[in-house]
Tab-separated table of C-alpha atoms in Angstrom:
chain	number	residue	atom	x	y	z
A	1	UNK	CA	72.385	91.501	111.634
A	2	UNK	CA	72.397	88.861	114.480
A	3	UNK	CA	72.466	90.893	117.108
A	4	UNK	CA	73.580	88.037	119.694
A	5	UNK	CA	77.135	87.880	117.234
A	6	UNK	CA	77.789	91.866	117.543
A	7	UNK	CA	80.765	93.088	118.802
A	8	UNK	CA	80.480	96.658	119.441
A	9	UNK	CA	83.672	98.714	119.401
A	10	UNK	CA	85.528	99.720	122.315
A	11	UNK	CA	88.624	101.487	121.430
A	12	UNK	CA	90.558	101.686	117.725
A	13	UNK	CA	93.976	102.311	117.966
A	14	UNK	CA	95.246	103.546	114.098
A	15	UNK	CA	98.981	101.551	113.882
A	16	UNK	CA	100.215	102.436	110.132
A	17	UNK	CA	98.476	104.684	107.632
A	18	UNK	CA	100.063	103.737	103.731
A	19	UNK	CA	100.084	104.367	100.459
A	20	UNK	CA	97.454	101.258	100.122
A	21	UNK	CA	95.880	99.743	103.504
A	22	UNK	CA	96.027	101.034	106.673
A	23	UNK	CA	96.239	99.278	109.911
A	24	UNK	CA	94.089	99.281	113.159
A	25	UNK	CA	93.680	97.084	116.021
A	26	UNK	CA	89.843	97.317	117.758
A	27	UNK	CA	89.371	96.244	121.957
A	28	UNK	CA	85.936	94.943	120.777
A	29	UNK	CA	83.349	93.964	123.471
A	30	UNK	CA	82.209	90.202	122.891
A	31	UNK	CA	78.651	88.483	122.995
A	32	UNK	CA	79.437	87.357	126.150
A	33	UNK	CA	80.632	90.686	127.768
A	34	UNK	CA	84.634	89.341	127.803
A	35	UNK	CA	86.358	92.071	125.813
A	36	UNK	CA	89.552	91.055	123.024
A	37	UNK	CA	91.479	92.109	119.981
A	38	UNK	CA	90.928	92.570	116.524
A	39	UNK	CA	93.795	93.605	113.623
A	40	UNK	CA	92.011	95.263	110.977
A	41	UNK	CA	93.490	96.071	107.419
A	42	UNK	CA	91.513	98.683	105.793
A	43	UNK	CA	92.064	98.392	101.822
A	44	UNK	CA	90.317	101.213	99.533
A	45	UNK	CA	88.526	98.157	97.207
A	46	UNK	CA	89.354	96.717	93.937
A	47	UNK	CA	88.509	95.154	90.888
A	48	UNK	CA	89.279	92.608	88.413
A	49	UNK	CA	88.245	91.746	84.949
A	50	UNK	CA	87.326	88.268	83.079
A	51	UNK	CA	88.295	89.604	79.387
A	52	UNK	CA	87.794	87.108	76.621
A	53	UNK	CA	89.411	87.905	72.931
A	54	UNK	CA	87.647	87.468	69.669
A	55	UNK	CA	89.224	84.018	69.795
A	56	UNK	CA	87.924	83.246	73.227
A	57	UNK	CA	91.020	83.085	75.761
A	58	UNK	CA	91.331	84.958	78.858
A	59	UNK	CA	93.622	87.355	79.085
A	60	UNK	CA	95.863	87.337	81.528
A	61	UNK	CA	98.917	89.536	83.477
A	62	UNK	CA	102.525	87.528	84.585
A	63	UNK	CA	103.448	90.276	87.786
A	64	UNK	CA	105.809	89.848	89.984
A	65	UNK	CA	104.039	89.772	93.276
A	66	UNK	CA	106.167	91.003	96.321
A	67	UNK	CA	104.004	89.570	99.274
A	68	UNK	CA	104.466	85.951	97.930
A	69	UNK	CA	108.617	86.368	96.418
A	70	UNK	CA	106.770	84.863	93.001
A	71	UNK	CA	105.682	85.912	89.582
A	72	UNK	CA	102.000	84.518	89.118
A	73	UNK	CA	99.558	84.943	86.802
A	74	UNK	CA	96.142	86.664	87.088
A	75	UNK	CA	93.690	88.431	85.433
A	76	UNK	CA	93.789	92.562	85.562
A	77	UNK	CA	93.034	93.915	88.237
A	78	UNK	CA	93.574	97.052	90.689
A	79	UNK	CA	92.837	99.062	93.256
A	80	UNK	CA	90.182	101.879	93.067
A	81	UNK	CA	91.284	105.437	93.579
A	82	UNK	CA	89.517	107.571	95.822
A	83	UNK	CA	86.165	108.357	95.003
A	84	UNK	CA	86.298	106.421	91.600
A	85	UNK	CA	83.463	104.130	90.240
A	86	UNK	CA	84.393	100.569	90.183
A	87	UNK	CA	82.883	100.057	86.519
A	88	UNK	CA	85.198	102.936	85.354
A	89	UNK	CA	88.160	101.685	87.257
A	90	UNK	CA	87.646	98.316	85.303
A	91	UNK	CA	87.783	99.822	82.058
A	92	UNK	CA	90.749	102.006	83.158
A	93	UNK	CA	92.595	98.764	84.632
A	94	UNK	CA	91.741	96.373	81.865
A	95	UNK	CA	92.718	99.179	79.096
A	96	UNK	CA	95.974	100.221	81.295
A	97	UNK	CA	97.432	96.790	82.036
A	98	UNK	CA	96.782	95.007	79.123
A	99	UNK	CA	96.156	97.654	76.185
A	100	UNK	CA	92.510	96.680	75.317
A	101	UNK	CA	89.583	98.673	75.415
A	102	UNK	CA	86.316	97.397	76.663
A	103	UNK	CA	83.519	98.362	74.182
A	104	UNK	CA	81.001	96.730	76.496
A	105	UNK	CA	81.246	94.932	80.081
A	106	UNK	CA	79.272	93.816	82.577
A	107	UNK	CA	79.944	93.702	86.636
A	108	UNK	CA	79.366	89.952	87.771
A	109	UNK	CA	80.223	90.084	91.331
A	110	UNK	CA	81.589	91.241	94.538
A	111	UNK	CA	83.143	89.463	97.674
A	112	UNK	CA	85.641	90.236	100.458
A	113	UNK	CA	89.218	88.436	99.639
A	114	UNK	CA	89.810	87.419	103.352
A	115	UNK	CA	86.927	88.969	105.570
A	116	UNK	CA	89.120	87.651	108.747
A	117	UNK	CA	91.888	90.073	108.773
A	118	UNK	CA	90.538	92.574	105.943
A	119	UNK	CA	87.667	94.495	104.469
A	120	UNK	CA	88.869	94.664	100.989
A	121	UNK	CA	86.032	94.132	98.409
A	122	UNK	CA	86.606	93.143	95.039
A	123	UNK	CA	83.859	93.842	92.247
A	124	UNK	CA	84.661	91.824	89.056
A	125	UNK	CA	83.720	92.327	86.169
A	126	UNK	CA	83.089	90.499	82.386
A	127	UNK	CA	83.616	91.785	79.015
A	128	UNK	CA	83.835	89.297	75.620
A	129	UNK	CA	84.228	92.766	73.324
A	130	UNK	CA	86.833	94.826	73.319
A	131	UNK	CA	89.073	96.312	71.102
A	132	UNK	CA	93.211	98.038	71.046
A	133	UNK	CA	93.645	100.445	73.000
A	134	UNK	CA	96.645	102.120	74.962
A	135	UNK	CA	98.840	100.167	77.691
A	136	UNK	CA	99.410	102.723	80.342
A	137	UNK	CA	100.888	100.626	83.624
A	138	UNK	CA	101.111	102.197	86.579
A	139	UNK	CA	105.307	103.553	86.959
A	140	UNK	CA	105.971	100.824	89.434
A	141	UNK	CA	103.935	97.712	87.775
A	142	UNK	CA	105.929	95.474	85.246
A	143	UNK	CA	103.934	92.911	83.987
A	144	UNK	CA	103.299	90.509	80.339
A	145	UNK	CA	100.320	90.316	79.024
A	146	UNK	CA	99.084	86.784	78.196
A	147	UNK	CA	95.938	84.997	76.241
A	148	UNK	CA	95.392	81.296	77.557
A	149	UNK	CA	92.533	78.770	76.435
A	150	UNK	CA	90.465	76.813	79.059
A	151	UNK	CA	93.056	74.103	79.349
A	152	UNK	CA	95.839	76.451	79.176
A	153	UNK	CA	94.868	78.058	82.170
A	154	UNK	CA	93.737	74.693	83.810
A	155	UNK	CA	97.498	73.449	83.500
A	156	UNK	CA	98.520	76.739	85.534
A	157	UNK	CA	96.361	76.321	88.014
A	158	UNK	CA	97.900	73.056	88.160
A	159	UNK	CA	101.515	74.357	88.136
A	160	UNK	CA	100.115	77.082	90.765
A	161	UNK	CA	101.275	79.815	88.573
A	162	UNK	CA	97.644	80.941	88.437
A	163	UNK	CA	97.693	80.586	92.253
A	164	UNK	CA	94.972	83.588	93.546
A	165	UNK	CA	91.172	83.737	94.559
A	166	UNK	CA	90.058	86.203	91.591
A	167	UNK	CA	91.574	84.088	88.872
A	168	UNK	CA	90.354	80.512	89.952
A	169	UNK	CA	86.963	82.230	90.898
A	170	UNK	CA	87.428	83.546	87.094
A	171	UNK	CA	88.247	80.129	85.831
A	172	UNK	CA	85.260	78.473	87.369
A	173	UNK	CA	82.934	81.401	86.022
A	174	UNK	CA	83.950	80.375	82.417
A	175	UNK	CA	84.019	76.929	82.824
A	176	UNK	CA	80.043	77.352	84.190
A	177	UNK	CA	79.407	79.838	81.572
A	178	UNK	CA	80.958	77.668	78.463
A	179	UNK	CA	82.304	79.772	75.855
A	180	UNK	CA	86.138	79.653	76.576
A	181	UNK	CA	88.383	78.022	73.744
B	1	UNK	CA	110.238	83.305	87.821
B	2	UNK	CA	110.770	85.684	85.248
B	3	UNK	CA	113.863	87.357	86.042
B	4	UNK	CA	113.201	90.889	84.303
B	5	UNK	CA	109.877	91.177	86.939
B	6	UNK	CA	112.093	90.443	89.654
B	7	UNK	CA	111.912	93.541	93.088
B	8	UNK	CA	115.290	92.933	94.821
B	9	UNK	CA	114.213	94.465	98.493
B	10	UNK	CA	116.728	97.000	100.176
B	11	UNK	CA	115.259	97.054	103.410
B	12	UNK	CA	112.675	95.811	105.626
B	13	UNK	CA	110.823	97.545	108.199
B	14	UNK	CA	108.837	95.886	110.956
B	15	UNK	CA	105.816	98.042	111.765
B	16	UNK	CA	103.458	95.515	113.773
B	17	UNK	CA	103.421	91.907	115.180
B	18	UNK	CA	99.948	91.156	116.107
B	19	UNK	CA	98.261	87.804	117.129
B	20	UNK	CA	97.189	87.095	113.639
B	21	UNK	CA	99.032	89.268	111.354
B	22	UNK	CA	102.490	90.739	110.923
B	23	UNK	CA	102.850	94.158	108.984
B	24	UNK	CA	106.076	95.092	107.411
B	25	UNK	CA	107.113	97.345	104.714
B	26	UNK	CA	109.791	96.405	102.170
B	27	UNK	CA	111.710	99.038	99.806
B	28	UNK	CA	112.286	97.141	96.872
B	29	UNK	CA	114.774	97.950	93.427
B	30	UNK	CA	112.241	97.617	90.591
B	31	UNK	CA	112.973	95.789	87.297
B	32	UNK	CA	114.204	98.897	85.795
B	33	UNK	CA	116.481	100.225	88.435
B	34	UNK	CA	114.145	102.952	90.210
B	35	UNK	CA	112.620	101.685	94.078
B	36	UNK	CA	109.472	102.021	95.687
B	37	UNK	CA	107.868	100.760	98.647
B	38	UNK	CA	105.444	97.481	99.324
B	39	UNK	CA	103.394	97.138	102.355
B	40	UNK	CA	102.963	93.344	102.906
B	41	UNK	CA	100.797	91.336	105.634
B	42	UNK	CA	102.108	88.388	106.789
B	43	UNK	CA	99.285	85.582	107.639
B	44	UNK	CA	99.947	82.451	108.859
B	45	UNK	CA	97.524	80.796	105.829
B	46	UNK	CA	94.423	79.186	106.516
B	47	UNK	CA	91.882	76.277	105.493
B	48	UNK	CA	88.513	76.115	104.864
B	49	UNK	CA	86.083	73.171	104.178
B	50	UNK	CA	83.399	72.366	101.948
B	51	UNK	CA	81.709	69.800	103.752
B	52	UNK	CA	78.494	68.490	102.530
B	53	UNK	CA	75.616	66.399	105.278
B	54	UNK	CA	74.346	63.324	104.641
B	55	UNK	CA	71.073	65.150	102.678
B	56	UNK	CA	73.712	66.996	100.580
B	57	UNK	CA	73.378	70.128	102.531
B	58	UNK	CA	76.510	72.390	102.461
B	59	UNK	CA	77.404	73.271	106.167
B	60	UNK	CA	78.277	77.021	106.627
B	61	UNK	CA	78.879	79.205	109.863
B	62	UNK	CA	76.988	82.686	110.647
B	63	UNK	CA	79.424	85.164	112.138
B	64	UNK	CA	80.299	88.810	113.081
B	65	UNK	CA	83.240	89.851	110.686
B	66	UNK	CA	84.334	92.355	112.954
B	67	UNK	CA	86.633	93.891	109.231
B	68	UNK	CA	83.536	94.466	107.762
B	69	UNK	CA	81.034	94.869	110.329
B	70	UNK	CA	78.538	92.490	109.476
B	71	UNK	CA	77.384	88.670	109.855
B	72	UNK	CA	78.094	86.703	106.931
B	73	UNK	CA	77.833	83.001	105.916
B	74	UNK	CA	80.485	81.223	104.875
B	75	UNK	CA	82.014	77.639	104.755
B	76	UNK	CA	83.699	76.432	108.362
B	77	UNK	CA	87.802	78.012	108.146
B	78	UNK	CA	90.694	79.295	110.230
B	79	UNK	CA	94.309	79.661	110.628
B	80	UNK	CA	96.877	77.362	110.453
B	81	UNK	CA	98.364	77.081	113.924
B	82	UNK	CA	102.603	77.223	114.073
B	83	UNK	CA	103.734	74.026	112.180
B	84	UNK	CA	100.167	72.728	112.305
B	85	UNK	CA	99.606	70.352	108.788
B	86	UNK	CA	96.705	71.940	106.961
B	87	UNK	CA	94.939	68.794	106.700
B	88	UNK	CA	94.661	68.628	110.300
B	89	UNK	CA	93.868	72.601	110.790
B	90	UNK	CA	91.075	71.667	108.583
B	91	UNK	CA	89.903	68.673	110.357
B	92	UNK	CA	90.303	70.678	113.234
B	93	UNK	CA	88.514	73.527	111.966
B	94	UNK	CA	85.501	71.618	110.863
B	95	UNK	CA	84.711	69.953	114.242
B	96	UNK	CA	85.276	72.806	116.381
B	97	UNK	CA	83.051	74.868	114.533
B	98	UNK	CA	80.265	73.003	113.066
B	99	UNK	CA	80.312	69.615	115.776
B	100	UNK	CA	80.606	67.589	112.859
B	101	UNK	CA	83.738	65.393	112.491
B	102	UNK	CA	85.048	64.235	109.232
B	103	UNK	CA	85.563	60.501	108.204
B	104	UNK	CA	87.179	61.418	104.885
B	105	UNK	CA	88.648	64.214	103.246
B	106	UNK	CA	90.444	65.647	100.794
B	107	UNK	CA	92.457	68.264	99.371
B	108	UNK	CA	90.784	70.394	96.502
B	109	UNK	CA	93.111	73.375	95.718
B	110	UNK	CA	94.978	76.249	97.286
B	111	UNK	CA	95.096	79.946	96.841
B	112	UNK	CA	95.996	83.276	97.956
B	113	UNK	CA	93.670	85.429	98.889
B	114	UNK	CA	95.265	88.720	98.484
B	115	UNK	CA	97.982	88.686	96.572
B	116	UNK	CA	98.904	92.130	96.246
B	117	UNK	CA	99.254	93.031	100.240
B	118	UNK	CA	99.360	89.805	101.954
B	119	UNK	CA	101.001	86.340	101.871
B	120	UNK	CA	97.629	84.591	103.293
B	121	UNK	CA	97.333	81.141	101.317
B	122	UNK	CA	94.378	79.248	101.873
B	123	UNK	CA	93.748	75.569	101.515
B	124	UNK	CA	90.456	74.038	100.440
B	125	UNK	CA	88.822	70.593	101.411
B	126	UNK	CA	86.405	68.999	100.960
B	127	UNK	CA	84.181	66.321	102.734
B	128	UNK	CA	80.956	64.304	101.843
B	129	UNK	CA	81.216	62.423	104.873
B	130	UNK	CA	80.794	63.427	108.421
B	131	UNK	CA	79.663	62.172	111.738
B	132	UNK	CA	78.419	63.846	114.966
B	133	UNK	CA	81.620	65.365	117.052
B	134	UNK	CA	81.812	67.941	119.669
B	135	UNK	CA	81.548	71.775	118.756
B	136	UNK	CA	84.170	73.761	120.479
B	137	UNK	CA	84.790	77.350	118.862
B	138	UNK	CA	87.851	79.775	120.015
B	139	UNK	CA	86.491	81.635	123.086
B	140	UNK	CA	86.339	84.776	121.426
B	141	UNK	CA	84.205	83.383	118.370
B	142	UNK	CA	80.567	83.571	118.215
B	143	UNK	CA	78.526	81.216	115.306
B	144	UNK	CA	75.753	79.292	114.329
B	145	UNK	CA	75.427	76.532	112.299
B	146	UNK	CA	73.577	76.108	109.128
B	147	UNK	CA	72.401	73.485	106.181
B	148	UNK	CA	71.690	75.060	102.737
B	149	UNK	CA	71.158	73.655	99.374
B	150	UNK	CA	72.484	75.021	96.331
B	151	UNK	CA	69.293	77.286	95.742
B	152	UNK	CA	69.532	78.380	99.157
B	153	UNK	CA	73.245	79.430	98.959
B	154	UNK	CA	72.703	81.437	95.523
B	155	UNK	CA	70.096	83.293	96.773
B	156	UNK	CA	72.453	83.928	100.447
B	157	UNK	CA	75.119	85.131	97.675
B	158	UNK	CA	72.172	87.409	95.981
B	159	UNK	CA	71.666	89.134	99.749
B	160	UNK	CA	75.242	89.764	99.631
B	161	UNK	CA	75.550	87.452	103.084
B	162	UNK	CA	77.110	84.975	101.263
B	163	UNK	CA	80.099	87.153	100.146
B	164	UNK	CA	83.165	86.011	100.656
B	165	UNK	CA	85.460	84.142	97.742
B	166	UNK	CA	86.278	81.245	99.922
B	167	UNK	CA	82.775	80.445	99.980
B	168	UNK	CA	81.577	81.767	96.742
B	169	UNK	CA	84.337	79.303	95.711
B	170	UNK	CA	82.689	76.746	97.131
B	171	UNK	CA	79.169	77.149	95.512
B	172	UNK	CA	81.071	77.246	92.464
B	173	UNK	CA	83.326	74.055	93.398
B	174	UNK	CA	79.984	72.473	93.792
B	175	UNK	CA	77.911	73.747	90.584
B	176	UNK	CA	80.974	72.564	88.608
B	177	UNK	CA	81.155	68.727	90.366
B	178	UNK	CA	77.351	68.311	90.681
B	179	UNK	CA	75.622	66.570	93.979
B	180	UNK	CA	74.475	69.823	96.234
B	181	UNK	CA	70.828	69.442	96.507
């Protein structure tokens, strides 16, 4: 690390503790020796999964998504639980939310969603096999699950119904890639 | 919007209004009658900009991320002011971080980072055409400047210091349209 860009840590003040982030606010000490604020949401991690059927679409979930008053459309995706592997909370999402199984799948990627504000990570993940399983949503998720080709999915980004970073980053991987209908 | 995914909220709770972000939580009536709660951070959206030099050099800013404590590289960004027009955040943006100004640009796409906590939307330019302005960062941001080619920027996302999906967006935005050196 730069060490001329450090800003050490002077106080953390703990505002909200949740069910899924919690909230602090840092007096960091600048470069310069002038002191200020930062809001910090601490999120636990998650991941999401690029899952393409025998006939090559991408599945996809339609969710109602409180922060933004809209139903969108991504692909799976969810939070890890304490402690848990991100590979096996793929499979467990992927299976849960849209009833397949992976039989194999392969991690891609990581980034941070909005490395401004939060440190949530998201580790995504690729599988072209997989087979029925068991849809298991969590009690207060209600969500369709859909299958869209290439173009398909290009005409909902256009309508902004696919409207989030992990599904246009997902979008772009397959158009690079090739192999979606 | 699909009516039958629909969380009718009951209540709202302020819990903090910061500089950036506002935290509230929301108990909502779920589809099927039962309630729950939904933490939500408000953000007042953002813009970032792919802007490539005259050698067809992406520009990209090195800088503390105090969220995850560490430098990382990503494209120039920040938040919308009140009632400030995206395109001229991003114009904005652009100059006061990198010193470059922008002679054209234009509107790619738009997405939310986050969308299960937060509302933060983020607007993407781009720019193949820039002249020398006048750097002028926030006086509690630290950054340097730097020119990479495509190579150069995969490998940065390899190190995990490119690692953000704005940015990892924009490598991708790039692959996909061709002309990064």
């Amino acid at each position: 690390m730069k060490q001329e860009f450090y800003e050490k840590t002077l106080a953390t003040k703990s505002i909200f503790q949740g069910k899924v982030i919690e909230l602090v606010v840092k007096d960091v000490e600048l470069p310069d020796g002038n002191t200020s604020k930062r809001e910090i949401v601490h999120h636990p991690g998650a991941v999401a999964i690029i899952a393409l059927t025998k006939d090559k679409k991408l599945l996809v979930i339609e969710q109602f998504r409180k922060p933004l008053e809209k139903t969108i459309i991504e692909i799976p995706a969810g939070k890890l639980e304490k402690g848990e592997d991100p590979l096996e909370c793929a499979r467990r999402e992927l299976e849960e939310e849209t009833g397949f199984r992976a039989i194999s799948i392969n991690f891609i990627t990581s980034f941070y969603t909005s490395p401004g504000f939060a440190d949530e990570l998201i580790h995504i993940y690729f599988t072209d096999e997989i087979e029925i399983g068991e849809v298991n949503p969590d009690e207060d998720e209600f969500l369709s699950v859909l299958e869209v080709s290439l173009s398909e999915a290009e005409q909902l980004i256009e309508e902004q119904k696919i409207h989030d970073a992990k599904t246009i980053y997902a979008i772009q991987y397959l158009k690079l890639k090739g192999g979606l209908t």
